[in-house]
């Protein structure tokens, strides 16, 4: 006599398929997170943000000028531009 019925076998297969999906999703999410950690500093540097300052003529410089005009002549400490510069 069979230990598992065909319904039991189908239920086990469904569980295995679902487990595979979850494992694949975890791998993709983990790889995406790792890529973000690696690529974000490079992207910020390419935009002109660095720990030594904002590169003249860069997108970062244009963003800083925009925020300075919007804030009445100065860039707010702790604002977006400051955050991006410290992350770059």
CSV table of N, CA and C in Angstrom, one decimal, residues 27-72:
chain,number,residue,atom,x,y,z
A,27,UNK,N,16.7,35.6,-2.9
A,27,UNK,CA,18.0,35.8,-3.6
A,27,UNK,C,18.0,37.1,-4.4
A,28,UNK,N,16.9,37.4,-5.1
A,28,UNK,CA,16.8,38.6,-5.9
A,28,UNK,C,16.8,39.8,-5.0
A,29,UNK,N,16.1,39.8,-4.0
A,29,UNK,CA,16.0,41.0,-3.0
A,29,UNK,C,17.4,41.2,-2.4
A,30,UNK,N,18.1,40.1,-2.0
A,30,UNK,CA,19.4,40.2,-1.4
A,30,UNK,C,20.4,40.8,-2.4
A,31,UNK,N,20.4,40.3,-3.7
A,31,UNK,CA,21.3,40.8,-4.7
A,31,UNK,C,21.0,42.2,-5.0
A,32,UNK,N,19.7,42.6,-5.1
A,32,UNK,CA,19.4,44.0,-5.3
A,32,UNK,C,19.9,44.9,-4.2
A,33,UNK,N,19.8,44.5,-3.0
A,33,UNK,CA,20.3,45.3,-1.9
A,33,UNK,C,21.8,45.4,-1.9
A,34,UNK,N,22.5,44.3,-2.2
A,34,UNK,CA,23.9,44.4,-2.3
A,34,UNK,C,24.4,45.3,-3.5
A,35,UNK,N,23.7,45.2,-4.6
A,35,UNK,CA,24.0,46.1,-5.7
A,35,UNK,C,23.8,47.5,-5.4
A,36,UNK,N,22.8,47.8,-4.6
A,36,UNK,CA,22.5,49.2,-4.2
A,36,UNK,C,23.6,49.7,-3.3
A,37,UNK,N,24.1,48.9,-2.4
A,37,UNK,CA,25.1,49.3,-1.5
A,37,UNK,C,26.4,49.6,-2.3
A,38,UNK,N,26.7,48.8,-3.3
A,38,UNK,CA,27.9,48.9,-4.1
A,38,UNK,C,27.8,50.1,-5.0
A,39,UNK,N,26.7,50.2,-5.7
A,39,UNK,CA,26.6,51.2,-6.8
A,39,UNK,C,26.2,52.6,-6.4
A,40,UNK,N,25.6,52.8,-5.2
A,40,UNK,CA,25.1,54.1,-4.8
A,40,UNK,C,26.3,55.1,-4.7
A,41,UNK,N,27.4,54.7,-4.0
A,41,UNK,CA,28.5,55.7,-3.9
A,41,UNK,C,29.1,56.1,-5.3
A,42,UNK,N,29.2,55.1,-6.1
A,42,UNK,CA,29.7,55.4,-7.5
A,42,UNK,C,28.8,56.3,-8.2
A,43,UNK,N,27.5,56.1,-8.1
A,43,UNK,CA,26.5,57.0,-8.8
A,43,UNK,C,26.6,58.4,-8.2
A,44,UNK,N,26.7,58.5,-6.9
A,44,UNK,CA,26.8,59.9,-6.3
A,44,UNK,C,28.0,60.6,-6.7
A,45,UNK,N,29.1,59.9,-6.8
A,45,UNK,CA,30.4,60.5,-7.3
A,45,UNK,C,30.3,60.9,-8.7
A,46,UNK,N,29.6,60.1,-9.5
A,46,UNK,CA,29.4,60.5,-11.0
A,46,UNK,C,28.5,61.7,-11.1
A,47,UNK,N,27.6,61.9,-10.2
A,47,UNK,CA,26.8,63.1,-10.2
A,47,UNK,C,27.5,64.4,-9.6
A,48,UNK,N,28.7,64.2,-9.0
A,48,UNK,CA,29.5,65.3,-8.5
A,48,UNK,C,29.5,65.4,-7.0
A,49,UNK,N,28.9,64.5,-6.3
A,49,UNK,CA,28.9,64.5,-4.8
A,49,UNK,C,30.2,63.8,-4.3
A,50,UNK,N,30.9,64.3,-3.4
A,50,UNK,CA,32.1,63.6,-2.8
A,50,UNK,C,32.3,64.1,-1.4
A,51,UNK,N,33.1,63.4,-0.7
A,51,UNK,CA,33.4,63.7,0.7
A,51,UNK,C,34.2,65.0,0.8
A,52,UNK,N,34.9,65.4,-0.3
A,52,UNK,CA,35.7,66.6,-0.3
A,52,UNK,C,34.9,67.8,-0.8
A,53,UNK,N,33.7,67.6,-1.3
A,53,UNK,CA,32.9,68.7,-1.7
A,53,UNK,C,32.2,68.4,-3.0
A,54,UNK,N,31.5,69.4,-3.5
A,54,UNK,CA,30.7,69.2,-4.7
A,54,UNK,C,31.5,69.7,-5.9
A,55,UNK,N,31.6,68.9,-7.0
A,55,UNK,CA,32.4,69.2,-8.1
A,55,UNK,C,31.8,70.4,-8.9
A,56,UNK,N,32.6,71.3,-9.3
A,56,UNK,CA,32.1,72.5,-10.1
A,56,UNK,C,31.6,72.0,-11.4
A,57,UNK,N,30.4,72.6,-11.8
A,57,UNK,CA,29.8,72.3,-13.1
A,57,UNK,C,29.1,71.0,-13.2
A,58,UNK,N,29.0,70.3,-12.1
A,58,UNK,CA,28.3,69.0,-12.1
A,58,UNK,C,26.8,69.1,-11.8
A,59,UNK,N,26.1,68.0,-11.9
A,59,UNK,CA,24.7,68.0,-11.6
A,59,UNK,C,24.5,68.3,-10.1
A,60,UNK,N,25.4,67.9,-9.3
A,60,UNK,CA,25.4,68.2,-7.9
A,60,UNK,C,25.5,69.7,-7.7
A,61,UNK,N,26.3,70.4,-8.4
A,61,UNK,CA,26.5,71.8,-8.3
A,61,UNK,C,25.2,72.5,-8.7
A,62,UNK,N,24.6,72.0,-9.8
A,62,UNK,CA,23.3,72.6,-10.2
A,62,UNK,C,22.2,72.4,-9.2
A,63,UNK,N,22.2,71.2,-8.6
A,63,UNK,CA,21.2,71.0,-7.6
A,63,UNK,C,21.4,71.9,-6.3
A,64,UNK,N,22.7,72.0,-6.0
A,64,UNK,CA,23.0,72.9,-4.8
A,64,UNK,C,22.6,74.3,-5.1
A,65,UNK,N,22.8,74.8,-6.3
A,65,UNK,CA,22.4,76.2,-6.7
A,65,UNK,C,20.9,76.3,-6.6
A,66,UNK,N,20.2,75.3,-7.1
A,66,UNK,CA,18.7,75.4,-7.1
A,66,UNK,C,18.2,75.5,-5.7
A,67,UNK,N,18.8,74.6,-4.8
A,67,UNK,CA,18.3,74.7,-3.4
A,67,UNK,C,18.7,76.0,-2.7
A,68,UNK,N,19.9,76.5,-3.1
A,68,UNK,CA,20.3,77.8,-2.5
A,68,UNK,C,19.4,78.9,-2.9
A,69,UNK,N,18.9,78.9,-4.1
A,69,UNK,CA,18.0,80.0,-4.6
A,69,UNK,C,16.6,79.7,-3.9
A,70,UNK,N,16.2,78.5,-3.8
A,70,UNK,CA,14.9,78.2,-3.2
A,70,UNK,C,14.9,78.5,-1.7
A,71,UNK,N,16.1,78.4,-1.1
A,71,UNK,CA,16.1,78.7,0.4
A,71,UNK,C,16.6,80.2,0.7
A,72,UNK,N,16.6,81.0,-0.3
A,72,UNK,CA,16.9,82.4,-0.1
A,72,UNK,C,18.4,82.7,0.0
